[in-house]
mmCIF file of C-alpha atoms in Angstrom:
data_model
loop_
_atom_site.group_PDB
_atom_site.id
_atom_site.type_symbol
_atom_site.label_atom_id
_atom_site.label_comp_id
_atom_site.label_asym_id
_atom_site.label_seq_id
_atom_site.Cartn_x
_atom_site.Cartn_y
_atom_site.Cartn_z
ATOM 1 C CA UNK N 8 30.098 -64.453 -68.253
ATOM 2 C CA UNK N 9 29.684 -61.683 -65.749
ATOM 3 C CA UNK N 10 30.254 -61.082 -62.240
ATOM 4 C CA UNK N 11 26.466 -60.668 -61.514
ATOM 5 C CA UNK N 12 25.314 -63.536 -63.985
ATOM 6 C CA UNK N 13 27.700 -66.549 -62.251
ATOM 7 C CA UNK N 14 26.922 -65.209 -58.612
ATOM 8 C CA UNK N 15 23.041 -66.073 -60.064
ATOM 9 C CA UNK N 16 23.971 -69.415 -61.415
ATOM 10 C CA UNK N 17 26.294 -69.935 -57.699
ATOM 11 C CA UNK N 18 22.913 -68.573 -55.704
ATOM 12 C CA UNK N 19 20.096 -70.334 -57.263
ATOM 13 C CA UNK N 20 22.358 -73.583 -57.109
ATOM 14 C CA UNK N 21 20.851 -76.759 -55.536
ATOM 15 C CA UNK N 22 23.298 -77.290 -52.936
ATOM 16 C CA UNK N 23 23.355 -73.182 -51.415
ATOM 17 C CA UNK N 24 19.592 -73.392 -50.712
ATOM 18 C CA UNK N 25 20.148 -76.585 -49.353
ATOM 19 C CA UNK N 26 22.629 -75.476 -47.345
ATOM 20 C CA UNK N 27 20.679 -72.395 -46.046
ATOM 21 C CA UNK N 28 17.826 -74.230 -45.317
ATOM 22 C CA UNK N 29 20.698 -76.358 -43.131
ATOM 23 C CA UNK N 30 21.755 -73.716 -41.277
ATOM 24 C CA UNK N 31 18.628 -72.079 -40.650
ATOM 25 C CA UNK N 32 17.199 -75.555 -38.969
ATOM 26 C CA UNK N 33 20.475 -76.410 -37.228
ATOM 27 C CA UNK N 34 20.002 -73.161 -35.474
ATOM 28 C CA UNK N 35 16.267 -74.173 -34.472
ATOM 29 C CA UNK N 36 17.865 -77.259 -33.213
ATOM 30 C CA UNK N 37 20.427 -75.808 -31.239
ATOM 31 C CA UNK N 38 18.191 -73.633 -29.136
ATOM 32 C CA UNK N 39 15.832 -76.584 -28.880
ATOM 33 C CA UNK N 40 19.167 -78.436 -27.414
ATOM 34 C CA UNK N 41 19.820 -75.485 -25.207
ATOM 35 C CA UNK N 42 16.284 -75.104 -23.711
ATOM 36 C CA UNK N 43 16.137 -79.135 -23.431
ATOM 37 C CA UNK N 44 19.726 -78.888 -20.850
ATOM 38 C CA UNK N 45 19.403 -76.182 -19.202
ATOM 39 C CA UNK N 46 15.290 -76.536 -18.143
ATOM 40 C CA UNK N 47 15.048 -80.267 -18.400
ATOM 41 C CA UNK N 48 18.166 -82.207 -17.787
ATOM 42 C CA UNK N 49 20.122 -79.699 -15.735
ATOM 43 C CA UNK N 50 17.728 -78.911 -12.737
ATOM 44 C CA UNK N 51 17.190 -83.070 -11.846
ATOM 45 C CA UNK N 52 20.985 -83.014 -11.967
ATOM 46 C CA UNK N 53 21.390 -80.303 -9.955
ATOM 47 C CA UNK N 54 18.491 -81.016 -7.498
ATOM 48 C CA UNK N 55 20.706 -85.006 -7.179
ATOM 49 C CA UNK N 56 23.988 -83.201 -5.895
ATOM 50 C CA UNK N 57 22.468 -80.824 -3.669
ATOM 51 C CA UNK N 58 20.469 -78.122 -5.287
ATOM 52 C CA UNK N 59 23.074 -76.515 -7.200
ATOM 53 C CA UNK N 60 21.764 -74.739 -10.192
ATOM 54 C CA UNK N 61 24.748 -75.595 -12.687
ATOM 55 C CA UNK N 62 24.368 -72.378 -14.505
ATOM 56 C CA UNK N 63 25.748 -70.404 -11.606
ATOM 57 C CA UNK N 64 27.936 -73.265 -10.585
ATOM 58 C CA UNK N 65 31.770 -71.597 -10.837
ATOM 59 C CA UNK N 66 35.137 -70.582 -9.404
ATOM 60 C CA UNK N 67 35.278 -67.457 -7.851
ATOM 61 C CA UNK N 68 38.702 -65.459 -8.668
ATOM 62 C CA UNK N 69 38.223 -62.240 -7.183
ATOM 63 C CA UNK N 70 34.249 -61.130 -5.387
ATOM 64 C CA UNK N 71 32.376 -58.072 -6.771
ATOM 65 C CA UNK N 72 33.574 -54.838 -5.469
ATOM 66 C CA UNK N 73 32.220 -51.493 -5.512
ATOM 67 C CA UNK N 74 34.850 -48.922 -6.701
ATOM 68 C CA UNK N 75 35.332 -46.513 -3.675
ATOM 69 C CA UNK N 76 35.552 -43.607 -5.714
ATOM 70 C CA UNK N 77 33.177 -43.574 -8.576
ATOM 71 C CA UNK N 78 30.910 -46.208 -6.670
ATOM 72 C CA UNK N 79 30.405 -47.761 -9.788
ATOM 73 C CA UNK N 80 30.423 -52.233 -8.971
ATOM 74 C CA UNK N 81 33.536 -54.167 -10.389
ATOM 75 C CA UNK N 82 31.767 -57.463 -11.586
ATOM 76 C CA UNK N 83 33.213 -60.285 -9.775
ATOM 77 C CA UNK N 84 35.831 -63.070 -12.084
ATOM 78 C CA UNK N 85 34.361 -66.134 -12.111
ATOM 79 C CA UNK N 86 35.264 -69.174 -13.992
ATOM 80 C CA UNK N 87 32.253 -70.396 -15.003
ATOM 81 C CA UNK N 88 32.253 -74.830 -14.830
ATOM 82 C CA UNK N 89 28.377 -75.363 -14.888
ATOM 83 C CA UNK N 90 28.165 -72.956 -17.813
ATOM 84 C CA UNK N 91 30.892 -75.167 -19.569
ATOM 85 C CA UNK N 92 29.364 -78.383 -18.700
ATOM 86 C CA UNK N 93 26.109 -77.443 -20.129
ATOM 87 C CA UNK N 94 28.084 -76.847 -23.049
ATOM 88 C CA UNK N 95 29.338 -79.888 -23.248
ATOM 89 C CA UNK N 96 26.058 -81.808 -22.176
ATOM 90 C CA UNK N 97 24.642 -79.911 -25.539
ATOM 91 C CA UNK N 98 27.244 -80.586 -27.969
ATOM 92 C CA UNK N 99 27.280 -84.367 -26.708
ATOM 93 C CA UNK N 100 22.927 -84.157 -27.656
ATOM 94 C CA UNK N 101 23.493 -82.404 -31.104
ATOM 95 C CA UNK N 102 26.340 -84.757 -31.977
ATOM 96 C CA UNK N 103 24.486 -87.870 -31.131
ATOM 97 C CA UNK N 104 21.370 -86.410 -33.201
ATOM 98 C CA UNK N 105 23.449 -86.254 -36.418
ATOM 99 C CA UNK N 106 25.474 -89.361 -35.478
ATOM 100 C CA UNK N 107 21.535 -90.923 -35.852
ATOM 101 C CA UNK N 108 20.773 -88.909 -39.188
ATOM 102 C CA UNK N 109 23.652 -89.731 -40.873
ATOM 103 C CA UNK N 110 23.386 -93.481 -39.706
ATOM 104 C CA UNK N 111 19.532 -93.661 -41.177
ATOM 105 C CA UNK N 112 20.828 -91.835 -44.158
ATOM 106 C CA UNK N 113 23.730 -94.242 -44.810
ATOM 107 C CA UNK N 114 20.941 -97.067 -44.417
ATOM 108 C CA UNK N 115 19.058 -95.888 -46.881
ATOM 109 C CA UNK N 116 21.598 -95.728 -49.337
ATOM 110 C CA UNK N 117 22.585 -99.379 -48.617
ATOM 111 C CA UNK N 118 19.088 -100.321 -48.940
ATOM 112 C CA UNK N 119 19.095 -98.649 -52.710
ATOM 113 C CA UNK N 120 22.445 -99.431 -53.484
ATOM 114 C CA UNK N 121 21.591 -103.393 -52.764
ATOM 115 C CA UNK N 122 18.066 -103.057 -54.790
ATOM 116 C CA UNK N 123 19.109 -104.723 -57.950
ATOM 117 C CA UNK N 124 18.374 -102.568 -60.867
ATOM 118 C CA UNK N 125 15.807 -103.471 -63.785
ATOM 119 C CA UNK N 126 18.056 -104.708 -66.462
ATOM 120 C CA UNK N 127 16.870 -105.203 -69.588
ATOM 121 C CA UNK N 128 18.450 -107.430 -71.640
ATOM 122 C CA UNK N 129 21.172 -106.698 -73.634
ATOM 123 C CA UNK N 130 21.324 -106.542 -77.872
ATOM 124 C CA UNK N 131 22.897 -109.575 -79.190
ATOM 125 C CA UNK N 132 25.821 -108.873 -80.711
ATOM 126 C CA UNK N 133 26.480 -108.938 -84.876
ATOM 127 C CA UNK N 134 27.984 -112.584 -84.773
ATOM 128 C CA UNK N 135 25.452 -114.092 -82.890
ATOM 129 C CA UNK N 136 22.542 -112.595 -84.998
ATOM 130 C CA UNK N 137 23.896 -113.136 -88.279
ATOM 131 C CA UNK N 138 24.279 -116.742 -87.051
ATOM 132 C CA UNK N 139 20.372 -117.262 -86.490
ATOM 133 C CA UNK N 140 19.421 -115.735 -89.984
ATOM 134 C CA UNK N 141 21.585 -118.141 -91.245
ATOM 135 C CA UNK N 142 20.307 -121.129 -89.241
ATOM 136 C CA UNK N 143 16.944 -120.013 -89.672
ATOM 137 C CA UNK N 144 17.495 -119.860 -93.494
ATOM 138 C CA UNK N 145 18.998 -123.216 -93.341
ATOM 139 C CA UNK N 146 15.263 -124.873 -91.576
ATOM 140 C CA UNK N 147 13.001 -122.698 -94.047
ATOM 141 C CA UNK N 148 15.153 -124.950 -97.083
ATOM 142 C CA UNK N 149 13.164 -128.226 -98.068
#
């Protein structure tokens, strides 16, 4: 089989459009997360301790300068914390959210895993069948 024909067979696989389709709404979801902390759970936070806008929260290392010979602005070094604990604020959201899915999932495969199956009964086996012809032979004799 050719190069070409298995990378068909790999692309057109179940599981690699299912796992596009993953990615592709895991990334909706993580700017949903994003816009959810920083516009809805960060500024009541913020507005609690004092107004601080978490996003700009930080360490200062060294202040902006200006460069007194080109003029050009040296950006200032600033450790950012508030940027880092909105990270962390999102990852804790997006890892509860699959903690749930997978939690419903696993419930529903309990839930079909304890359905009992329809079993139809089984064949008797050659013994036990050869056994009734004979007793039914035996009743049809006068």
């Amino acid at each position: 089989m050719g190069i070409l024909a298995e990378f068909k067979e790999f692309a057109v696989r179940g599981n690699v459009i299912d796992l596009a389709v993953g990615v592709v709404i895991g990334a909706s979801f993580g700017k949903i997360v994003t816009a959810l902390v920083d516009n809805i759970i960060m500024p009541p936070i913020g507005w609690l301790i004092g107004g601080v806008d978490f996003a700009d929260w930080g360490i200062t290392l060294r202040a902006a300068t200006i460069d007194a010979a080109t003029g050009e602005e040296i950006p200032a070094v600033v450790i950012g914390i508030g940027i880092f604990i909105n990270t962390i604020i999102q990852f804790t959201i997006v890892a509860f959210a699959i903690f749930l899915a997978v939690k419903f999932i696993n419930r529903l495969k309990r839930k079909q895993a304890e359905a009992p199956e329809e079993q139809k009964p089984s064949e008797p086996s050659e013994e036990v069948t050869l056994l009734r012809e004979i007793r039914d032979s035996l009743q049809k004799q006068p």
